[in-house]
mmCIF file with all atom_site columns, C-alpha atoms in Angstrom:
data_model
loop_
_atom_site.group_PDB
_atom_site.id
_atom_site.type_symbol
_atom_site.label_atom_id
_atom_site.label_alt_id
_atom_site.label_comp_id
_atom_site.label_asym_id
_atom_site.label_entity_id
_atom_site.label_seq_id
_atom_site.pdbx_PDB_ins_code
_atom_site.Cartn_x
_atom_site.Cartn_y
_atom_site.Cartn_z
_atom_site.occupancy
_atom_site.B_iso_or_equiv
_atom_site.pdbx_formal_charge
_atom_site.auth_seq_id
_atom_site.auth_comp_id
_atom_site.auth_asym_id
_atom_site.auth_atom_id
_atom_site.pdbx_PDB_model_num
ATOM 1   C CA . ALA Q 1 1   ? -60.503 -8.899  -26.368 1.00 52.00 ? 155 ALA Q CA 1
ATOM 2   C CA . ALA Q 1 2   ? -60.218 -8.208  -22.571 1.00 66.00 ? 156 ALA Q CA 1
ATOM 3   C CA . GLU Q 1 3   ? -60.455 -4.664  -21.661 1.00 64.00 ? 157 GLU Q CA 1
ATOM 4   C CA . ASP Q 1 4   ? -59.810 -2.365  -18.613 1.00 63.00 ? 158 ASP Q CA 1
ATOM 5   C CA . ALA Q 1 5   ? -61.777 -0.591  -16.419 1.00 61.00 ? 159 ALA Q CA 1
ATOM 6   C CA . SER Q 1 6   ? -61.856 2.608   -18.765 1.00 64.00 ? 160 SER Q CA 1
ATOM 7   C CA . GLY Q 1 7   ? -62.910 0.185   -22.028 1.00 67.00 ? 161 GLY Q CA 1
ATOM 8   C CA . SER Q 1 8   ? -58.899 0.031   -23.257 1.00 69.00 ? 162 SER Q CA 1
ATOM 9   C CA . PRO Q 1 9   ? -57.515 -3.160  -24.620 1.00 69.00 ? 163 PRO Q CA 1
ATOM 10  C CA . LYS Q 1 10  ? -55.246 -5.024  -21.815 1.00 77.00 ? 164 LYS Q CA 1
ATOM 11  C CA . GLY Q 1 11  ? -53.026 -5.715  -24.729 1.00 85.00 ? 165 GLY Q CA 1
ATOM 12  C CA . GLU Q 1 12  ? -51.719 -4.819  -28.291 1.00 89.00 ? 166 GLU Q CA 1
ATOM 13  C CA . ILE Q 1 13  ? -49.711 -6.898  -31.456 1.00 93.00 ? 167 ILE Q CA 1
ATOM 14  C CA . GLU Q 1 14  ? -47.641 -4.700  -33.058 1.00 93.00 ? 168 GLU Q CA 1
ATOM 15  C CA . THR Q 1 15  ? -44.950 -5.436  -36.521 1.00 96.00 ? 169 THR Q CA 1
ATOM 16  C CA . PHE Q 1 16  ? -41.951 -3.511  -36.442 1.00 94.00 ? 170 PHE Q CA 1
ATOM 17  C CA . VAL Q 1 17  ? -40.507 -3.026  -39.941 1.00 97.00 ? 171 VAL Q CA 1
ATOM 18  C CA . SER Q 1 18  ? -37.231 -1.399  -39.769 1.00 96.00 ? 172 SER Q CA 1
ATOM 19  C CA . ARG Q 1 19  ? -34.102 -0.777  -41.730 1.00 97.00 ? 173 ARG Q CA 1
ATOM 20  C CA . LYS Q 1 20  ? -30.167 -1.646  -40.508 1.00 97.00 ? 174 LYS Q CA 1
ATOM 21  C CA . GLY Q 1 21  ? -28.745 1.075   -38.560 1.00 96.00 ? 175 GLY Q CA 1
ATOM 22  C CA . HIS Q 1 22  ? -32.506 1.909   -37.222 1.00 95.00 ? 176 HIS Q CA 1
ATOM 23  C CA . VAL Q 1 23  ? -32.212 2.797   -33.221 1.00 92.00 ? 177 VAL Q CA 1
ATOM 24  C CA . THR Q 1 24  ? -34.962 3.296   -31.127 1.00 88.00 ? 178 THR Q CA 1
ATOM 25  C CA . ASP Q 1 25  ? -33.431 5.203   -28.088 1.00 83.00 ? 179 ASP Q CA 1
ATOM 26  C CA . TRP Q 1 26  ? -33.529 4.241   -23.904 1.00 83.00 ? 180 TRP Q CA 1
ATOM 27  C CA . HIS Q 1 27  ? -37.287 3.999   -23.046 1.00 82.00 ? 181 HIS Q CA 1
ATOM 28  C CA . PHE Q 1 28  ? -39.257 1.831   -21.007 1.00 82.00 ? 182 PHE Q CA 1
ATOM 29  C CA . ASP Q 1 29  ? -42.920 0.701   -21.668 1.00 85.00 ? 183 ASP Q CA 1
ATOM 30  C CA . PHE Q 1 30  ? -45.404 0.116   -18.849 1.00 81.00 ? 184 PHE Q CA 1
ATOM 31  C CA . MET Q 1 31  ? -46.621 -3.302  -20.470 1.00 86.00 ? 185 MET Q CA 1
ATOM 32  C CA . GLU Q 1 32  ? -45.407 -6.824  -20.010 1.00 89.00 ? 186 GLU Q CA 1
ATOM 33  C CA . ASN Q 1 33  ? -43.831 -7.448  -23.468 1.00 93.00 ? 187 ASN Q CA 1
ATOM 34  C CA . PHE Q 1 34  ? -43.139 -10.653 -25.564 1.00 97.00 ? 188 PHE Q CA 1
ATOM 35  C CA . THR Q 1 35  ? -40.940 -10.075 -28.884 1.00 97.00 ? 189 THR Q CA 1
ATOM 36  C CA . LEU Q 1 36  ? -40.544 -12.480 -31.728 1.00 98.00 ? 190 LEU Q CA 1
ATOM 37  C CA . GLN Q 1 37  ? -37.383 -11.713 -34.269 1.00 98.00 ? 191 GLN Q CA 1
ATOM 38  C CA . LEU Q 1 38  ? -38.804 -12.992 -37.310 1.00 98.00 ? 192 LEU Q CA 1
ATOM 39  C CA . ARG Q 1 39  ? -35.963 -11.470 -39.708 1.00 97.00 ? 193 ARG Q CA 1
ATOM 40  C CA . GLY Q 1 40  ? -32.752 -9.347  -39.655 1.00 97.00 ? 194 GLY Q CA 1
ATOM 41  C CA . THR Q 1 41  ? -30.478 -9.031  -36.362 1.00 97.00 ? 195 THR Q CA 1
ATOM 42  C CA . LYS Q 1 42  ? -31.483 -6.577  -33.258 1.00 97.00 ? 196 LYS Q CA 1
ATOM 43  C CA . THR Q 1 43  ? -29.342 -6.118  -30.571 1.00 97.00 ? 197 THR Q CA 1
ATOM 44  C CA . TRP Q 1 44  ? -31.179 -5.189  -27.189 1.00 96.00 ? 198 TRP Q CA 1
ATOM 45  C CA . LYS Q 1 45  ? -29.293 -3.125  -24.108 1.00 95.00 ? 199 LYS Q CA 1
ATOM 46  C CA . LEU Q 1 46  ? -31.734 -3.964  -21.300 1.00 94.00 ? 200 LEU Q CA 1
ATOM 47  C CA . ASN Q 1 47  ? -31.237 -2.544  -17.932 1.00 89.00 ? 201 ASN Q CA 1
ATOM 48  C CA . LYS Q 1 48  ? -33.175 -3.019  -14.594 1.00 85.00 ? 202 LYS Q CA 1
ATOM 49  C CA . ASN Q 1 49  ? -35.570 -0.152  -13.497 1.00 78.00 ? 203 ASN Q CA 1
ATOM 50  C CA . PRO Q 1 50  ? -34.957 0.600   -9.518  1.00 70.00 ? 204 PRO Q CA 1
ATOM 51  C CA . LYS Q 1 51  ? -39.014 0.799   -9.756  1.00 69.00 ? 205 LYS Q CA 1
ATOM 52  C CA . ALA Q 1 52  ? -40.813 -2.402  -9.539  1.00 67.00 ? 206 ALA Q CA 1
ATOM 53  C CA . HIS Q 1 53  ? -43.972 -1.265  -10.641 1.00 65.00 ? 207 HIS Q CA 1
ATOM 54  C CA . VAL Q 1 54  ? -44.394 1.567   -13.227 1.00 68.00 ? 208 VAL Q CA 1
ATOM 55  C CA . LEU Q 1 55  ? -47.411 3.449   -13.658 1.00 63.00 ? 209 LEU Q CA 1
ATOM 56  C CA . ARG Q 1 56  ? -47.069 4.654   -17.348 1.00 61.00 ? 210 ARG Q CA 1
ATOM 57  C CA . GLY Q 1 57  ? -44.189 4.184   -20.096 1.00 60.00 ? 211 GLY Q CA 1
ATOM 58  C CA . SER Q 1 58  ? -41.396 6.767   -20.438 1.00 61.00 ? 212 SER Q CA 1
ATOM 59  C CA . THR Q 1 59  ? -40.511 7.348   -24.376 1.00 59.00 ? 213 THR Q CA 1
ATOM 60  C CA . PRO Q 1 60  ? -37.947 10.270  -24.364 1.00 57.00 ? 214 PRO Q CA 1
ATOM 61  C CA . HIS Q 1 61  ? -37.035 8.830   -27.606 1.00 56.00 ? 215 HIS Q CA 1
ATOM 62  C CA . PHE Q 1 62  ? -40.487 10.323  -28.828 1.00 53.00 ? 216 PHE Q CA 1
ATOM 63  C CA . ARG Q 1 63  ? -38.670 13.927  -28.891 1.00 55.00 ? 217 ARG Q CA 1
ATOM 64  C CA . GLY Q 1 64  ? -41.317 15.404  -30.736 1.00 58.00 ? 218 GLY Q CA 1
ATOM 65  C CA . HIS Q 1 65  ? -44.311 14.430  -28.249 1.00 54.00 ? 219 HIS Q CA 1
ATOM 66  C CA . THR Q 1 66  ? -43.207 17.321  -25.508 1.00 59.00 ? 220 THR Q CA 1
ATOM 67  C CA . GLU Q 1 67  ? -46.724 17.087  -23.658 1.00 64.00 ? 221 GLU Q CA 1
ATOM 68  C CA . ALA Q 1 68  ? -46.496 13.284  -23.426 1.00 60.00 ? 222 ALA Q CA 1
ATOM 69  C CA . ILE Q 1 69  ? -43.197 13.376  -22.197 1.00 55.00 ? 223 ILE Q CA 1
ATOM 70  C CA . GLU Q 1 70  ? -44.468 15.910  -19.879 1.00 62.00 ? 224 GLU Q CA 1
ATOM 71  C CA . GLN Q 1 71  ? -47.219 14.029  -18.389 1.00 64.00 ? 225 GLN Q CA 1
ATOM 72  C CA . GLN Q 1 72  ? -45.112 10.927  -18.306 1.00 59.00 ? 226 GLN Q CA 1
ATOM 73  C CA . VAL Q 1 73  ? -42.269 12.569  -15.908 1.00 60.00 ? 227 VAL Q CA 1
ATOM 74  C CA . LYS Q 1 74  ? -45.194 13.880  -13.756 1.00 61.00 ? 228 LYS Q CA 1
ATOM 75  C CA . VAL Q 1 75  ? -46.573 10.460  -13.149 1.00 63.00 ? 229 VAL Q CA 1
ATOM 76  C CA . HIS Q 1 76  ? -43.036 8.913   -12.295 1.00 56.00 ? 230 HIS Q CA 1
ATOM 77  C CA . LYS Q 1 77  ? -42.305 12.015  -9.960  1.00 59.00 ? 231 LYS Q CA 1
ATOM 78  C CA . MET Q 1 78  ? -45.155 11.125  -7.781  1.00 58.00 ? 232 MET Q CA 1
ATOM 79  C CA . TYR Q 1 79  ? -43.278 7.963   -6.644  1.00 62.00 ? 233 TYR Q CA 1
ATOM 80  C CA . ASP Q 1 80  ? -39.951 9.166   -7.579  1.00 67.00 ? 234 ASP Q CA 1
ATOM 81  C CA . PRO Q 1 81  ? -39.083 12.603  -6.811  1.00 66.00 ? 235 PRO Q CA 1
ATOM 82  C CA . GLU Q 1 82  ? -35.507 12.046  -8.788  1.00 70.00 ? 236 GLU Q CA 1
ATOM 83  C CA . PHE Q 1 83  ? -37.240 11.504  -11.559 1.00 63.00 ? 237 PHE Q CA 1
ATOM 84  C CA . THR Q 1 84  ? -36.598 14.001  -14.397 1.00 63.00 ? 238 THR Q CA 1
ATOM 85  C CA . ASP Q 1 85  ? -36.968 13.930  -18.566 1.00 60.00 ? 239 ASP Q CA 1
ATOM 86  C CA . GLU Q 1 86  ? -33.267 12.956  -18.493 1.00 64.00 ? 240 GLU Q CA 1
ATOM 87  C CA . THR Q 1 87  ? -33.139 10.070  -16.074 1.00 64.00 ? 241 THR Q CA 1
ATOM 88  C CA . TRP Q 1 88  ? -33.070 8.150   -19.390 1.00 63.00 ? 242 TRP Q CA 1
ATOM 89  C CA . LYS Q 1 89  ? -29.415 8.815   -19.931 1.00 67.00 ? 243 LYS Q CA 1
ATOM 90  C CA . ARG Q 1 90  ? -28.653 7.002   -16.389 1.00 71.00 ? 244 ARG Q CA 1
ATOM 91  C CA . ALA Q 1 91  ? -29.992 3.922   -18.256 1.00 73.00 ? 245 ALA Q CA 1
ATOM 92  C CA . ALA Q 1 92  ? -26.945 2.618   -19.976 1.00 79.00 ? 246 ALA Q CA 1
ATOM 93  C CA . ASP Q 1 93  ? -25.150 2.042   -16.668 1.00 83.00 ? 247 ASP Q CA 1
ATOM 94  C CA . GLY Q 1 94  ? -24.817 -1.560  -16.298 1.00 87.00 ? 248 GLY Q CA 1
ATOM 95  C CA . ALA Q 1 95  ? -26.974 -2.300  -19.002 1.00 91.00 ? 249 ALA Q CA 1
ATOM 96  C CA . GLU Q 1 96  ? -26.831 -6.130  -20.407 1.00 94.00 ? 250 GLU Q CA 1
ATOM 97  C CA . GLU Q 1 97  ? -26.365 -6.959  -24.354 1.00 96.00 ? 251 GLU Q CA 1
ATOM 98  C CA . VAL Q 1 98  ? -28.894 -9.569  -26.008 1.00 97.00 ? 252 VAL Q CA 1
ATOM 99  C CA . THR Q 1 99  ? -28.803 -10.153 -29.999 1.00 97.00 ? 253 THR Q CA 1
ATOM 100 C CA . LEU Q 1 100 ? -32.124 -11.460 -31.287 1.00 98.00 ? 254 LEU Q CA 1
ATOM 101 C CA . THR Q 1 101 ? -31.732 -13.473 -34.622 1.00 98.00 ? 255 THR Q CA 1
ATOM 102 C CA . PRO Q 1 102 ? -34.627 -14.985 -36.804 1.00 98.00 ? 256 PRO Q CA 1
ATOM 103 C CA . GLY Q 1 103 ? -36.636 -17.346 -34.538 1.00 98.00 ? 257 GLY Q CA 1
ATOM 104 C CA . SER Q 1 104 ? -35.414 -16.028 -31.105 1.00 98.00 ? 258 SER Q CA 1
ATOM 105 C CA . PHE Q 1 105 ? -37.937 -14.977 -28.664 1.00 97.00 ? 259 PHE Q CA 1
ATOM 106 C CA . MET Q 1 106 ? -37.626 -12.681 -25.970 1.00 97.00 ? 260 MET Q CA 1
ATOM 107 C CA . TYR Q 1 107 ? -39.915 -11.597 -22.426 1.00 96.00 ? 261 TYR Q CA 1
ATOM 108 C CA . PHE Q 1 108 ? -39.077 -8.007  -20.889 1.00 91.00 ? 262 PHE Q CA 1
ATOM 109 C CA . PRO Q 1 109 ? -41.021 -7.162  -18.235 1.00 90.00 ? 263 PRO Q CA 1
ATOM 110 C CA . SER Q 1 110 ? -42.900 -3.562  -17.509 1.00 86.00 ? 264 SER Q CA 1
ATOM 111 C CA . GLY Q 1 111 ? -40.520 -0.838  -16.533 1.00 85.00 ? 265 GLY Q CA 1
ATOM 112 C CA . MET Q 1 112 ? -37.348 -2.443  -18.342 1.00 88.00 ? 266 MET Q CA 1
ATOM 113 C CA . TRP Q 1 113 ? -34.959 0.296   -19.724 1.00 87.00 ? 267 TRP Q CA 1
ATOM 114 C CA . HIS Q 1 114 ? -33.997 -1.051  -23.261 1.00 90.00 ? 268 HIS Q CA 1
ATOM 115 C CA . ARG Q 1 115 ? -32.972 0.409   -26.290 1.00 92.00 ? 269 ARG Q CA 1
ATOM 116 C CA . VAL Q 1 116 ? -32.972 -1.056  -29.692 1.00 95.00 ? 270 VAL Q CA 1
ATOM 117 C CA . GLU Q 1 117 ? -30.716 -1.153  -32.741 1.00 96.00 ? 271 GLU Q CA 1
ATOM 118 C CA . CYS Q 1 118 ? -31.379 -2.905  -36.318 1.00 96.00 ? 272 CYS Q CA 1
ATOM 119 C CA . SER Q 1 119 ? -27.981 -5.006  -37.363 1.00 95.00 ? 273 SER Q CA 1
ATOM 120 C CA . ASP Q 1 120 ? -29.867 -5.737  -40.785 1.00 95.00 ? 274 ASP Q CA 1
ATOM 121 C CA . ASP Q 1 121 ? -33.055 -4.777  -42.107 1.00 97.00 ? 275 ASP Q CA 1
ATOM 122 C CA . SER Q 1 122 ? -35.594 -6.749  -39.778 1.00 97.00 ? 276 SER Q CA 1
ATOM 123 C CA . ILE Q 1 123 ? -39.197 -7.556  -38.966 1.00 98.00 ? 277 ILE Q CA 1
ATOM 124 C CA . SER Q 1 124 ? -40.387 -8.211  -35.743 1.00 97.00 ? 278 SER Q CA 1
ATOM 125 C CA . ILE Q 1 125 ? -43.679 -8.832  -33.782 1.00 97.00 ? 279 ILE Q CA 1
ATOM 126 C CA . ASN Q 1 126 ? -44.311 -7.654  -30.298 1.00 96.00 ? 280 ASN Q CA 1
ATOM 127 C CA . ILE Q 1 127 ? -47.083 -8.606  -28.335 1.00 95.00 ? 281 ILE Q CA 1
ATOM 128 C CA . SER Q 1 128 ? -47.694 -6.425  -25.085 1.00 90.00 ? 282 SER Q CA 1
ATOM 129 C CA . LEU Q 1 129 ? -49.976 -7.081  -22.181 1.00 90.00 ? 283 LEU Q CA 1
ATOM 130 C CA . THR Q 1 130 ? -51.364 -5.035  -19.327 1.00 82.00 ? 284 THR Q CA 1
ATOM 131 C CA . ALA Q 1 131 ? -50.930 -6.864  -16.337 1.00 76.00 ? 285 ALA Q CA 1
ATOM 132 C CA . GLU Q 1 132 ? -54.054 -7.154  -13.333 1.00 77.00 ? 286 GLU Q CA 1
ATOM 133 C CA . THR Q 1 133 ? -52.724 -5.030  -10.722 1.00 76.00 ? 287 THR Q CA 1
ATOM 134 C CA . TRP Q 1 134 ? -54.125 -5.483  -6.924  1.00 81.00 ? 288 TRP Q CA 1
ATOM 135 C CA . ALA Q 1 135 ? -55.757 -1.892  -7.560  1.00 79.00 ? 289 ALA Q CA 1
ATOM 136 C CA . ASP Q 1 136 ? -57.751 -3.338  -10.585 1.00 77.00 ? 290 ASP Q CA 1
ATOM 137 C CA . ILE Q 1 137 ? -59.036 -6.604  -8.385  1.00 82.00 ? 291 ILE Q CA 1
ATOM 138 C CA . ILE Q 1 138 ? -59.855 -4.532  -5.253  1.00 89.00 ? 292 ILE Q CA 1
ATOM 139 C CA . THR Q 1 139 ? -61.633 -1.950  -6.940  1.00 86.00 ? 293 THR Q CA 1
ATOM 140 C CA . SER Q 1 140 ? -63.378 -4.582  -8.935  1.00 85.00 ? 294 SER Q CA 1
ATOM 141 C CA . ALA Q 1 141 ? -64.548 -6.781  -6.066  1.00 88.00 ? 295 ALA Q CA 1
ATOM 142 C CA . LEU Q 1 142 ? -65.760 -3.276  -4.167  1.00 91.00 ? 296 LEU Q CA 1
ATOM 143 C CA . ARG Q 1 143 ? -67.787 -2.738  -7.501  1.00 88.00 ? 297 ARG Q CA 1
ATOM 144 C CA . GLN Q 1 144 ? -69.365 -5.459  -7.133  1.00 88.00 ? 298 GLN Q CA 1
ATOM 145 C CA . TYR Q 1 145 ? -70.409 -5.687  -4.045  1.00 89.00 ? 299 TYR Q CA 1
ATOM 146 C CA . LEU Q 1 146 ? -71.840 -2.120  -4.055  1.00 91.00 ? 300 LEU Q CA 1
ATOM 147 C CA . TRP Q 1 147 ? -74.023 -3.221  -7.153  1.00 90.00 ? 301 TRP Q CA 1
ATOM 148 C CA . SER Q 1 148 ? -75.455 -5.884  -4.429  1.00 90.00 ? 302 SER Q CA 1
ATOM 149 C CA . ASP Q 1 149 ? -77.291 -2.985  -2.880  1.00 88.00 ? 303 ASP Q CA 1
ATOM 150 C CA . ASP Q 1 150 ? -79.594 -0.595  -4.239  1.00 88.00 ? 304 ASP Q CA 1
ATOM 151 C CA . ARG Q 1 151 ? -78.663 1.912   -2.247  1.00 88.00 ? 305 ARG Q CA 1
ATOM 152 C CA . PHE Q 1 152 ? -75.263 2.225   -4.242  1.00 83.00 ? 306 PHE Q CA 1
ATOM 153 C CA . ARG Q 1 153 ? -76.506 1.863   -7.835  1.00 76.00 ? 307 ARG Q CA 1
#
């Protein structure tokens, strides 16, 4: 499996098995996502993030994980001073709605705000991939260059 510089996998596959009425509230992920709906129906609300390249996800729906939410807010505040742990409340403004039925396949990019509600008992598979960044490419090239000289090993 492909790994990033820290040795973490550059992707993951998740299976979501959810009951009718289950809601995953507004959040965004830092990975590129592909979802295949296998059973049941899910209604997705999607909204563009004003930031084109997010550094981390924002998962305020995990209310019990205060430390993780605080860390996410700190990262996002570096490039958006207006970002708070309440920013997600604005995500619904102007959101588009998409309904996935069995056999539906959807791509949604890194950073896209989304909220998911199960209209029926539901099974879906999500494939998440971390895209290479310019920082990854440049630091890898620099590392290779430095290794070619004994002084930098």
